[in-house]
Short mmCIF file of C-alpha atoms in Angstrom, two decimals:
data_model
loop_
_atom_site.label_atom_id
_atom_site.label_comp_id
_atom_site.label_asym_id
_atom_site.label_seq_id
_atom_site.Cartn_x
_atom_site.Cartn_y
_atom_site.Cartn_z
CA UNK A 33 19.05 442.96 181.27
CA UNK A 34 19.84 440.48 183.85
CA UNK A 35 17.04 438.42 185.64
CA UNK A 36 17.52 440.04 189.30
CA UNK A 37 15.55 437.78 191.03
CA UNK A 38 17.35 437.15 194.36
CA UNK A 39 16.40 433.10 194.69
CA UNK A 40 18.36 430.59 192.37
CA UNK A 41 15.71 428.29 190.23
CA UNK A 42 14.61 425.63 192.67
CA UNK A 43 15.99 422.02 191.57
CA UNK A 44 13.18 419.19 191.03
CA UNK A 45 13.87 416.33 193.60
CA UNK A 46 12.26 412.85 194.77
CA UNK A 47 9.68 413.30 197.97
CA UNK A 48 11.96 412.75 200.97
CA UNK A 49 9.47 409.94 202.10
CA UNK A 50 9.96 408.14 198.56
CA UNK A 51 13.41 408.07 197.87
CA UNK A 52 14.56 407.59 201.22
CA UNK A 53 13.39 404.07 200.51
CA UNK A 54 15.51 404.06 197.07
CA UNK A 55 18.75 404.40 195.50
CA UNK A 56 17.57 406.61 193.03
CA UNK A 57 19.27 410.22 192.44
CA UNK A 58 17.79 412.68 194.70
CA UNK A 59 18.03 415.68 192.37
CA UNK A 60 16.27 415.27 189.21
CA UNK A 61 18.07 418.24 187.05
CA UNK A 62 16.63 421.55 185.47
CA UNK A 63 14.51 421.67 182.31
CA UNK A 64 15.66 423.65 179.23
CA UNK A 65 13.58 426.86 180.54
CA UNK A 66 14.91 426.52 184.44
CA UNK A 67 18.28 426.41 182.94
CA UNK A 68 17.85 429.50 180.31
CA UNK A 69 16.34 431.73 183.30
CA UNK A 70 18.71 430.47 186.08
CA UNK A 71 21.66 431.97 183.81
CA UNK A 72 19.88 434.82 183.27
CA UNK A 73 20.45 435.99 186.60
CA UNK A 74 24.63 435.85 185.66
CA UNK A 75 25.88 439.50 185.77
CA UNK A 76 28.48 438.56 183.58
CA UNK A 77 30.94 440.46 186.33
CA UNK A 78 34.51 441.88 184.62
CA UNK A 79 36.60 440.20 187.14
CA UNK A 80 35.14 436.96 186.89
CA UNK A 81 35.21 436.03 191.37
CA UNK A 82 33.32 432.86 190.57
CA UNK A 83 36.07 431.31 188.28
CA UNK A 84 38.87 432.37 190.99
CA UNK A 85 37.18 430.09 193.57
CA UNK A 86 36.98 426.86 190.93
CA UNK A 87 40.08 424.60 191.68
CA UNK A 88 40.32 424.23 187.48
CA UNK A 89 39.21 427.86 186.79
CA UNK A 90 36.36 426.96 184.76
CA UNK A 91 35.26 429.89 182.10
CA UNK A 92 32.04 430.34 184.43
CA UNK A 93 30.44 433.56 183.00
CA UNK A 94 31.02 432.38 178.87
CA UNK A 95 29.52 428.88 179.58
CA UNK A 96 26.35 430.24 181.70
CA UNK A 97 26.08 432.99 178.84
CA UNK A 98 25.61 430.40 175.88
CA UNK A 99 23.27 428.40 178.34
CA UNK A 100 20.91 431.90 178.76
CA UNK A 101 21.06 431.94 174.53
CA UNK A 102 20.21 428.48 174.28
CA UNK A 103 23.13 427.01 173.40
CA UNK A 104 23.87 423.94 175.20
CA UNK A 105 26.45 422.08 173.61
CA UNK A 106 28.55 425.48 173.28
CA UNK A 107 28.33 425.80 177.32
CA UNK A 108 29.76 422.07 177.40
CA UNK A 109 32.36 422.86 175.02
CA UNK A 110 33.40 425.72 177.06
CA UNK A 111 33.08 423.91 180.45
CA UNK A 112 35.14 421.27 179.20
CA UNK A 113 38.20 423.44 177.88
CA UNK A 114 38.92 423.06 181.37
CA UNK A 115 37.15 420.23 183.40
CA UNK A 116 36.99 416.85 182.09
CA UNK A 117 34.20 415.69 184.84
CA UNK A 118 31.50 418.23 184.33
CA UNK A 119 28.33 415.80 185.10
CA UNK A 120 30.43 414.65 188.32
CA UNK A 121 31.25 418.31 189.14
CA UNK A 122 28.04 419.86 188.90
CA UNK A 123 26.45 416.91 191.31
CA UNK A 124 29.10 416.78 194.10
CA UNK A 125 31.44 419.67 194.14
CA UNK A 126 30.56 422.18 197.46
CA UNK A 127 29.84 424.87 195.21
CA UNK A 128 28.61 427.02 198.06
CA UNK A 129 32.29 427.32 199.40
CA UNK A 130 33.97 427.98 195.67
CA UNK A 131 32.56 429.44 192.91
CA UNK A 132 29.23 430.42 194.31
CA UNK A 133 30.95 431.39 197.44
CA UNK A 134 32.24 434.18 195.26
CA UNK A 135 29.61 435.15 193.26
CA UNK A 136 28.77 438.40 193.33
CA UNK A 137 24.38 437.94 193.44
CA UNK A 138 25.13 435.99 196.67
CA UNK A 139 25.86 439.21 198.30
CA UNK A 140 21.59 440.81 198.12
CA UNK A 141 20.57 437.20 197.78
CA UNK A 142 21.32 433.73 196.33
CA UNK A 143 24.39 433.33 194.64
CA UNK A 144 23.74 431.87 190.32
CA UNK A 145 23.36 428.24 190.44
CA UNK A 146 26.72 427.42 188.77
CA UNK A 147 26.73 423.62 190.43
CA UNK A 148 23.60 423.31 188.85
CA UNK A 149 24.21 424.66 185.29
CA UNK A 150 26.95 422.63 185.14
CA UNK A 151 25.32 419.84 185.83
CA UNK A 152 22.90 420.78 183.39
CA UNK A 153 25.17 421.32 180.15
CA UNK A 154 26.81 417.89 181.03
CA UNK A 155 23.58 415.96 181.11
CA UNK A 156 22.01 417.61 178.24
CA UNK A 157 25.37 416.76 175.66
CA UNK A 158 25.13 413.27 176.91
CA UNK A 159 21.44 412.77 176.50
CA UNK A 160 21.31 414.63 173.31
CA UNK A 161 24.35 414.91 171.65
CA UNK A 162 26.89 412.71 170.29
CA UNK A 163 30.15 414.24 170.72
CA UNK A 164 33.03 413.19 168.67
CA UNK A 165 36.43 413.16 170.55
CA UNK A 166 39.21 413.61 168.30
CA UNK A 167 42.06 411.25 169.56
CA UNK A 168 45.34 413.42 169.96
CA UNK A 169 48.16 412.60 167.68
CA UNK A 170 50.77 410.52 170.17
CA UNK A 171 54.07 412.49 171.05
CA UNK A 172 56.14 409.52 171.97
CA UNK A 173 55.82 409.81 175.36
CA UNK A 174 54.67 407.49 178.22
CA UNK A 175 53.00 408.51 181.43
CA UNK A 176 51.39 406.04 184.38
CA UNK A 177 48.94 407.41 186.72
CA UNK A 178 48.28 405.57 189.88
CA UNK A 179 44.41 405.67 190.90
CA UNK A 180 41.49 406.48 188.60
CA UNK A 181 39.56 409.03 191.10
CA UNK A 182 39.19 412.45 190.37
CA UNK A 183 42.42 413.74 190.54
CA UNK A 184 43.94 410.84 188.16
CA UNK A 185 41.72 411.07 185.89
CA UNK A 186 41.75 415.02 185.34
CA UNK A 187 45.55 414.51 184.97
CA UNK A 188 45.19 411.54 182.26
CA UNK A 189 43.03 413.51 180.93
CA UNK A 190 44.87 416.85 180.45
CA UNK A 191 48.23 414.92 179.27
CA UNK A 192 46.14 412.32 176.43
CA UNK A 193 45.02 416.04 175.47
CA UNK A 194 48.06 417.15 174.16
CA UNK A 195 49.63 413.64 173.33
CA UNK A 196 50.66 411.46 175.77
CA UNK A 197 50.77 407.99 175.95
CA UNK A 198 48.68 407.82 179.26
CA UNK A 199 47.60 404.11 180.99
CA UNK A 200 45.74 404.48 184.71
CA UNK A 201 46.31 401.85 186.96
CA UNK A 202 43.46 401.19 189.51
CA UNK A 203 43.67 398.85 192.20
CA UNK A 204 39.83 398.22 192.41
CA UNK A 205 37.46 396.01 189.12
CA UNK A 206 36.22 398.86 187.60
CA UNK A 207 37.30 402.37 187.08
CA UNK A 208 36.73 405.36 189.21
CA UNK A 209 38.03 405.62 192.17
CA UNK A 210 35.93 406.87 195.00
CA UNK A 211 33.39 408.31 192.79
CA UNK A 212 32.52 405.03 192.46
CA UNK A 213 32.48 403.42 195.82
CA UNK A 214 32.41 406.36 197.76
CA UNK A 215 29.71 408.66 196.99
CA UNK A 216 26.18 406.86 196.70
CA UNK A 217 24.11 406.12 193.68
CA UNK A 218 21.66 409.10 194.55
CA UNK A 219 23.90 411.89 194.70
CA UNK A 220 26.01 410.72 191.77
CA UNK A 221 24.86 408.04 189.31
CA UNK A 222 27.57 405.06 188.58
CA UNK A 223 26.28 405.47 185.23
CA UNK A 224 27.20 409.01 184.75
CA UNK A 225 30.40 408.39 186.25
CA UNK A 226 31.56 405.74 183.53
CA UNK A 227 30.14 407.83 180.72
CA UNK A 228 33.08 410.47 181.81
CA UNK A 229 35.56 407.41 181.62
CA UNK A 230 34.59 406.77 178.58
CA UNK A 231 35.75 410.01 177.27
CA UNK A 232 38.95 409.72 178.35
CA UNK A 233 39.18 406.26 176.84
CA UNK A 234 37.77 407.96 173.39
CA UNK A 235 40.93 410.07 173.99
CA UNK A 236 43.24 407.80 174.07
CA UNK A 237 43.94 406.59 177.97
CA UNK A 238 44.09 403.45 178.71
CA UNK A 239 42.83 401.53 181.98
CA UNK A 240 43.91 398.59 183.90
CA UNK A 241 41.94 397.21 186.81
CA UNK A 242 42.91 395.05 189.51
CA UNK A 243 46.44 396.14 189.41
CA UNK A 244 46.99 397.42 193.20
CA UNK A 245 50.49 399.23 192.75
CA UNK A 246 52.65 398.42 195.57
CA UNK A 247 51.55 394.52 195.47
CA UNK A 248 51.27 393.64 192.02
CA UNK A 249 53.98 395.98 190.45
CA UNK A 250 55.69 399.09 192.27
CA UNK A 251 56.11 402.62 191.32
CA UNK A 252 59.63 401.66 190.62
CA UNK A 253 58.96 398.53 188.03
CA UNK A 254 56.87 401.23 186.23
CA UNK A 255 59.48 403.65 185.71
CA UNK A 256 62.58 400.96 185.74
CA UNK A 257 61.01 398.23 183.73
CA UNK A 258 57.91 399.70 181.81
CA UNK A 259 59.44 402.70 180.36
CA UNK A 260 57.18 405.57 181.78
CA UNK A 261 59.06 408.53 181.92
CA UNK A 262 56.92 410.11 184.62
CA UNK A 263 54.42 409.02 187.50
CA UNK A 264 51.30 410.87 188.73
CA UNK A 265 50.03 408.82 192.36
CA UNK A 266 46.41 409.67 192.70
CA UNK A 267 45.65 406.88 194.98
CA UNK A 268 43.35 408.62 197.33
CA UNK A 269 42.75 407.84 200.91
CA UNK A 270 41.34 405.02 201.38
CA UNK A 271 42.65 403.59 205.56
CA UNK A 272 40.09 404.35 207.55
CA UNK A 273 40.41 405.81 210.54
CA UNK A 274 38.88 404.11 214.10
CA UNK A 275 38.40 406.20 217.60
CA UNK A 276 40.27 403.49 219.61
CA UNK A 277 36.90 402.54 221.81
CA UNK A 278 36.04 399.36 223.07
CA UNK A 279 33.31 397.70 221.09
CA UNK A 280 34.92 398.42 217.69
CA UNK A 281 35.82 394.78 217.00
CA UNK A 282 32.39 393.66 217.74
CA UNK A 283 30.17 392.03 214.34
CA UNK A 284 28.17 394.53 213.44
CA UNK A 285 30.79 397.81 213.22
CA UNK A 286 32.28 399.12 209.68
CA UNK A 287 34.35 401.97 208.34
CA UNK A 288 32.15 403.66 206.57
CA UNK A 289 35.20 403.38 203.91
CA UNK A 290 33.58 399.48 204.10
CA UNK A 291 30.09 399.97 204.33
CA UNK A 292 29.69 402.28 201.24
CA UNK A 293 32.38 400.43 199.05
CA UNK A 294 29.80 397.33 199.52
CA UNK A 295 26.58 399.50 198.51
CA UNK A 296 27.88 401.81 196.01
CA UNK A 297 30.68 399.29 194.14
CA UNK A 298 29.16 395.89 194.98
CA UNK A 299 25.99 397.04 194.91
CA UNK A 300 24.74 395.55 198.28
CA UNK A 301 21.12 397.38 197.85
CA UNK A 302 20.49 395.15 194.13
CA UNK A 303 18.54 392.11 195.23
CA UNK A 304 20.63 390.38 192.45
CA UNK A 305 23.98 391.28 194.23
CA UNK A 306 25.36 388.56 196.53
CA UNK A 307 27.08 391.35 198.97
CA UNK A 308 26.51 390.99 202.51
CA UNK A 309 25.85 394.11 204.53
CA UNK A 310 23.88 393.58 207.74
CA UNK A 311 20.32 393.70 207.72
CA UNK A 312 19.92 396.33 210.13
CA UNK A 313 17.11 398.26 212.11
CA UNK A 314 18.91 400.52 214.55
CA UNK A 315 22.39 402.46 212.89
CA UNK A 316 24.68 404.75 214.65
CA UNK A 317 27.04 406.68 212.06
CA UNK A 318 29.58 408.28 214.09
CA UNK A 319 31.06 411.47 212.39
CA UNK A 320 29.74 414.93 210.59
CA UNK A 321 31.09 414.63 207.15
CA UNK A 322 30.13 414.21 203.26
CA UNK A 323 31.05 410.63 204.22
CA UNK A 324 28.70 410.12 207.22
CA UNK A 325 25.47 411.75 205.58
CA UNK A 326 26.39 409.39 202.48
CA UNK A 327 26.67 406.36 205.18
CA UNK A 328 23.59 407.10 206.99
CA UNK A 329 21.17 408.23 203.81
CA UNK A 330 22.44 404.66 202.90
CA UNK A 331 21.24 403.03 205.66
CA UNK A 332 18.10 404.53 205.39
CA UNK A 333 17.86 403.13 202.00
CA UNK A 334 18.65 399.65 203.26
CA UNK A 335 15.79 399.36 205.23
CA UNK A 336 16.86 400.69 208.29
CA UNK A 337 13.99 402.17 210.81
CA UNK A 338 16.20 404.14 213.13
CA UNK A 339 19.06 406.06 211.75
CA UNK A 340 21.28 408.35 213.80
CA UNK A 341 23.74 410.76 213.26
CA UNK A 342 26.68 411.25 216.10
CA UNK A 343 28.92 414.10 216.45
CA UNK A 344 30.83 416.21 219.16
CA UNK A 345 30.21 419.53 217.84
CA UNK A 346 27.04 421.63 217.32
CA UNK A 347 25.02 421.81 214.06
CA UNK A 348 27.14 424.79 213.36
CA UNK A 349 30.48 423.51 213.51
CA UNK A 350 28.92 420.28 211.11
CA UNK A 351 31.64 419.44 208.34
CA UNK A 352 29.10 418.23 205.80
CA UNK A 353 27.58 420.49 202.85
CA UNK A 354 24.00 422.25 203.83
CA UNK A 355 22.37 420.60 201.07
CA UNK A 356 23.62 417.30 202.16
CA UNK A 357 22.42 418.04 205.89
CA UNK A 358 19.45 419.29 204.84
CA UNK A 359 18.54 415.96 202.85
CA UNK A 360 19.30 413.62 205.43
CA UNK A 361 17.29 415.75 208.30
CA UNK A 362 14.08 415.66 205.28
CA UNK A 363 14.73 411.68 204.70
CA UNK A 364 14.33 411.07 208.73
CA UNK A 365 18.25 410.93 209.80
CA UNK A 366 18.15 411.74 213.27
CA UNK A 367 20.94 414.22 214.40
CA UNK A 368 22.41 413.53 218.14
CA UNK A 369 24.09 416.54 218.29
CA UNK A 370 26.97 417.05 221.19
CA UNK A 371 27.64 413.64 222.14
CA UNK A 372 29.88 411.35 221.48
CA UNK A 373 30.65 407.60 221.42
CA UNK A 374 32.59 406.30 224.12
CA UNK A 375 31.91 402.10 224.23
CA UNK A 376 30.26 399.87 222.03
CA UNK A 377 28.56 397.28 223.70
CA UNK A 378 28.10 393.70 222.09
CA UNK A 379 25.75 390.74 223.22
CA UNK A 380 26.67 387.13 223.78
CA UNK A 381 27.26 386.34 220.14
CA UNK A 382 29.47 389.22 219.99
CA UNK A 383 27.21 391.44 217.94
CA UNK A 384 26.48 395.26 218.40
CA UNK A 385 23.48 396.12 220.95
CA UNK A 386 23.89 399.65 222.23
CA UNK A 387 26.61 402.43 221.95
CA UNK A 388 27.02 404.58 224.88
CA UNK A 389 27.79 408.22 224.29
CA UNK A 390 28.58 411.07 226.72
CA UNK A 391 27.10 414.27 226.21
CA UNK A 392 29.72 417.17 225.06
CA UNK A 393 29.70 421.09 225.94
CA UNK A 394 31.86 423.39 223.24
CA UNK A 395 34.75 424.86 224.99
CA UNK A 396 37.83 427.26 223.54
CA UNK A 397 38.59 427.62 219.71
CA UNK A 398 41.35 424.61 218.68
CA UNK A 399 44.33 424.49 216.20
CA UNK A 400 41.63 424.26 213.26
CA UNK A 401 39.92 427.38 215.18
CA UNK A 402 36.38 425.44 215.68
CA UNK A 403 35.41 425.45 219.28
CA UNK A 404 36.75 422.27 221.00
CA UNK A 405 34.45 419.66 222.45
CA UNK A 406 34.35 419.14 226.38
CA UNK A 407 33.24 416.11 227.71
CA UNK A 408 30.13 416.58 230.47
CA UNK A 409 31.46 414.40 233.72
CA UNK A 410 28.40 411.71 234.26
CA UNK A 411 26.62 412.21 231.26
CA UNK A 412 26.92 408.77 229.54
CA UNK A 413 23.71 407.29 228.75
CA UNK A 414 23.25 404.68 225.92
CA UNK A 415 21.39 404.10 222.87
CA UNK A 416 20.09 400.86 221.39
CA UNK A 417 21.41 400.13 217.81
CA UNK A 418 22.89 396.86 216.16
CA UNK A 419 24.99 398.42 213.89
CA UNK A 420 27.54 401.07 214.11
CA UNK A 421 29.49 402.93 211.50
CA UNK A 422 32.54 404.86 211.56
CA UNK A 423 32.87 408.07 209.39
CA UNK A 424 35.45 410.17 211.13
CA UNK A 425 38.01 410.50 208.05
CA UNK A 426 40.73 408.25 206.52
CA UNK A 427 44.32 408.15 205.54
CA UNK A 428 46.66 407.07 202.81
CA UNK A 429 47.20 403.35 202.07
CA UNK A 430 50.74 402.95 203.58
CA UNK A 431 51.12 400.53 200.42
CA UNK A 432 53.03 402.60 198.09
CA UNK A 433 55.14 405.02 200.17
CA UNK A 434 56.26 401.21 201.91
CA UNK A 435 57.23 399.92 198.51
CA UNK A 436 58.51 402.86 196.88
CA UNK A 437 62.23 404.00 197.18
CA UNK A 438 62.62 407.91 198.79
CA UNK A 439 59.29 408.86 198.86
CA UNK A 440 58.99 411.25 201.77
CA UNK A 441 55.57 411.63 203.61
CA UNK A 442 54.43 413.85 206.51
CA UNK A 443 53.12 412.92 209.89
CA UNK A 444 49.92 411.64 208.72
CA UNK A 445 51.14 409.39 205.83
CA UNK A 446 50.41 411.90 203.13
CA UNK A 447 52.95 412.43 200.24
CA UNK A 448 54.89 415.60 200.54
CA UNK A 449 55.00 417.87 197.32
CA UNK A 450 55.81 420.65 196.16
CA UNK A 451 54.14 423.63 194.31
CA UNK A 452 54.30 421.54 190.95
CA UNK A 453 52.79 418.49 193.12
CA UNK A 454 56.63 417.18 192.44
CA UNK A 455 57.44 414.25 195.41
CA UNK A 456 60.69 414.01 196.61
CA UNK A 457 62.06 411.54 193.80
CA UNK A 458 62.56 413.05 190.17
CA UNK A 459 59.71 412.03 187.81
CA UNK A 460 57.16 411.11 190.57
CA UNK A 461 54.53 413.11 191.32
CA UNK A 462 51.36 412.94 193.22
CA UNK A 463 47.99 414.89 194.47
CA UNK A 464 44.60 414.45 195.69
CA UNK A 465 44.15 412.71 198.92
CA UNK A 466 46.98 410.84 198.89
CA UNK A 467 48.27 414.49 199.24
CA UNK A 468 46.19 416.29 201.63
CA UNK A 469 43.94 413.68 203.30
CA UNK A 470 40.77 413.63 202.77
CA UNK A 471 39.00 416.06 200.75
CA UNK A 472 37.16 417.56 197.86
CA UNK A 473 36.48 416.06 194.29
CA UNK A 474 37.29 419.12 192.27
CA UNK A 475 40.50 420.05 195.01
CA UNK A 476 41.30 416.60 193.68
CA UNK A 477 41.09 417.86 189.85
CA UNK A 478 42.97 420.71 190.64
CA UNK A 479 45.94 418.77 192.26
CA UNK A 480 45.56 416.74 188.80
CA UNK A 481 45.61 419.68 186.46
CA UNK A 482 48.40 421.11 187.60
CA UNK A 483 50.57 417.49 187.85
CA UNK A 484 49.88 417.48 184.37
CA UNK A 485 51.46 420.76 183.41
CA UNK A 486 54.44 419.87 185.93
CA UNK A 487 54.68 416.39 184.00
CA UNK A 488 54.57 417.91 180.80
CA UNK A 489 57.26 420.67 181.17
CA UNK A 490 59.36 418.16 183.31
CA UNK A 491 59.20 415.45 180.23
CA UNK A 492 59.67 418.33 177.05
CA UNK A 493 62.79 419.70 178.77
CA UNK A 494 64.67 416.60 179.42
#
């Protein structure tokens, strides 16, 4: 019989007072027995909602059945038949709005904690377990992928799998992508992160760093002069986007793009890290996001005393996951809440010493169908801060579509594809954000997964 409790298994995590002050991970996993009764409470449903709502259709019910018999490694096995980033998945993947969004417990009560059991077969094989990856006998077939974040590494992944002759290019030192300087050390361990990338190395792929295609070789030398029959572009989006107010030159104002890459890849919060990042008391984080919870928890972390979170909408309309919201309200994040930035003001030496926001009223339902914000005439007031960061999304390096013959992009500088994540030139294809913007990890994967059955049955019927 199923466990019908309606309340998932509460994760372990750090005091808020205690890790706010540290970089270490926030959750701190289930036991053996938390895991065994959490999947007890898995109907097991026939249709199978929860693996319709997972971008790469992982075998949800089979793996949370072996983890209710005790069988660990077996749930691992089965997770990764079709997700090569299971211990990144089941940490930063908005669960609540896929799988579990579907599942059918969530309807008289909490939906199973799939995130969490994820997470939870992933760490356990990599504590415990030393799994033998069989390298694939090679086909005779070449393949480049362009960007080691999620989505290029679930399609290296998926084509050294059945044989391919797969090497990642990835423009930063160290593989990764923005699981590595985008998402902090407390939600996802760097650690973690390379033990995945390891994997697909024991498969087969092969990585080269500081190789920022578009400068030192183009999408066209790779095909042309390299010999890969077929391109994946998984580049991400990493421009970051400004509001156009005055003040944003001023010392003391960073993408967030900026301010995280120097925490989370340079490691700005090590004391044996020369990376500068502004010893600051007062931060504004402009923006509602992932991104701007990540920014501001950071800042927090840094040493900060006041941190503040700015954004036009209500706490309803609040892009960010619940759990993430929830985490920085616990840690001390304070949440200005309808306002918004209008002037950043700068003292003699040209460094930030206030922001002034106006104060915002929700108004009719815009193109996206959220409630648009209204400016209140007179409102402005100002708040004292010496450091401001922008989080209010980001765009596609213009680097390769400017370097890369016929490559046809929308309005926003995204790639254009088509259903089999096919550009406009033969052989090149592309997904992620480079695709879509900004968005989702496992979205990412999904765009990856299916470029690498496109690539395949492109390259086997030539």
């Amino acid at each position: 019989m199923p466990n019908m409790t309606p309340n998932k298994i509460k994760m372990p995590e750090q005091d808020p007072k205690v890790r706010a002050r540290n970089f270490e991970e926030v959750a701190l996993g289930y036991t053996k027995a938390m895991a065994m009764e959490e999947a007890g409470r898995c109907l097991n449903c026939k249709h199978k909602p929860c693996v319709e709502g997972c971008p790469v259709n992982v075998r949800i019910p089979e793996f949370i059945s072996e983890i209710a018999r005790g069988n660990f490694k077996e749930a691992y096995e089965v997770i990764t038949s079709t997700n090569n980033l299971p211990a990144v998945c089941g940490r930063v993947c908005p669960q609540e709005s896929q799988c579990e969004g579907k599942c059918v417990r969530g309807l008289k009560g909490e939906p199973v904690a799939i995130g969490r059991l994820e997470r939870f077969a992933a760490d356990f094989v990599m504590e415990n377990e030393q799994t033998k990856i069989k390298k694939p006998e090679l086909n005779g077939h070449k393949v480049a992928v362009v960007g080691s974040g999620p989505a290029g590494l679930t399609c290296a992944a998926d084509l050294a799998k059945i044989g391919y002759d797969v090497t990642v290019f990835e423009a930063f030192h160290v593989a990764g992508g923005v699981l590595m300087y985008g998402i902090p050390e407390f939600r996802l361990p760097k650690a973690i992160v390379q033990k995945e990338i390891q994997s697909l190395k024991d498969l087969g792929v092969k990585f080269m760093t500081n190789m920022v295609i578009g400068k030192v070789l183009s999408v066209d030398e790779l095909i042309e002069e390299m010999g890969f029959e077929a391109v994946f572009i998984g580049s991400g989006a990493g421009l970051p986007n400004f509001m156009g107010i005055e003040g944003e030159n001023l010392v003391g104002v960073y993408s967030a793009n900026e301010f995280l890459t120097r925490i989370n890849l340079m490691k700005a919060y090590l004391d044996d890290y020369d990376t500068p990042v502004r010893n600051a008391k007062a931060v504004a984080v402009v923006g509602g996001g992932n991104v701007a919870m990540d920014a501001a928890r950071s800042a927090l972390r840094l040493g900060a005393e006041k941190v503040y979170i700015i954004y036009r909408r209500s706490l309803e309309e609040l892009p960010a996951r619940r759990e993430e919201v929830h985490h920085a309200m616990e840690e001390g994040v304070e949440f200005l809440l309808l306002q918004n930035p209008v002037k950043i003001m700068g003292d003699e030496n040209g460094r930030v010493k206030a922001i002034e926001c106006v104060k915002m009223e929700l108004g009719e339902p815009d193109e996206s169908g959220r409630r648009k914000p209204v400016e209140i005439k007179g409102s402005n007031f100002e708040i004292e801060v010496d450091t401001v960061i922008m989080a209010i999304g980001t765009s596609p390096n213009p680097l390769i579509r400017s370097t890369t013959k016929g490559l046809e992009v929308n309005r926003r500088g995204c790639l254009v594809v088509n259903e089999d994540m096919l550009t406009s030139r033969e052989g090149i294809y592309a997904g992620g954000d480079a695709v879509t913007g900004a968005a989702t990890v496992i979205l990412a994967m999904g765009a990856g997964k299916k470029a690498a059955k496109a690539i395949d049955e492109y390259i086997t019927s030539k």
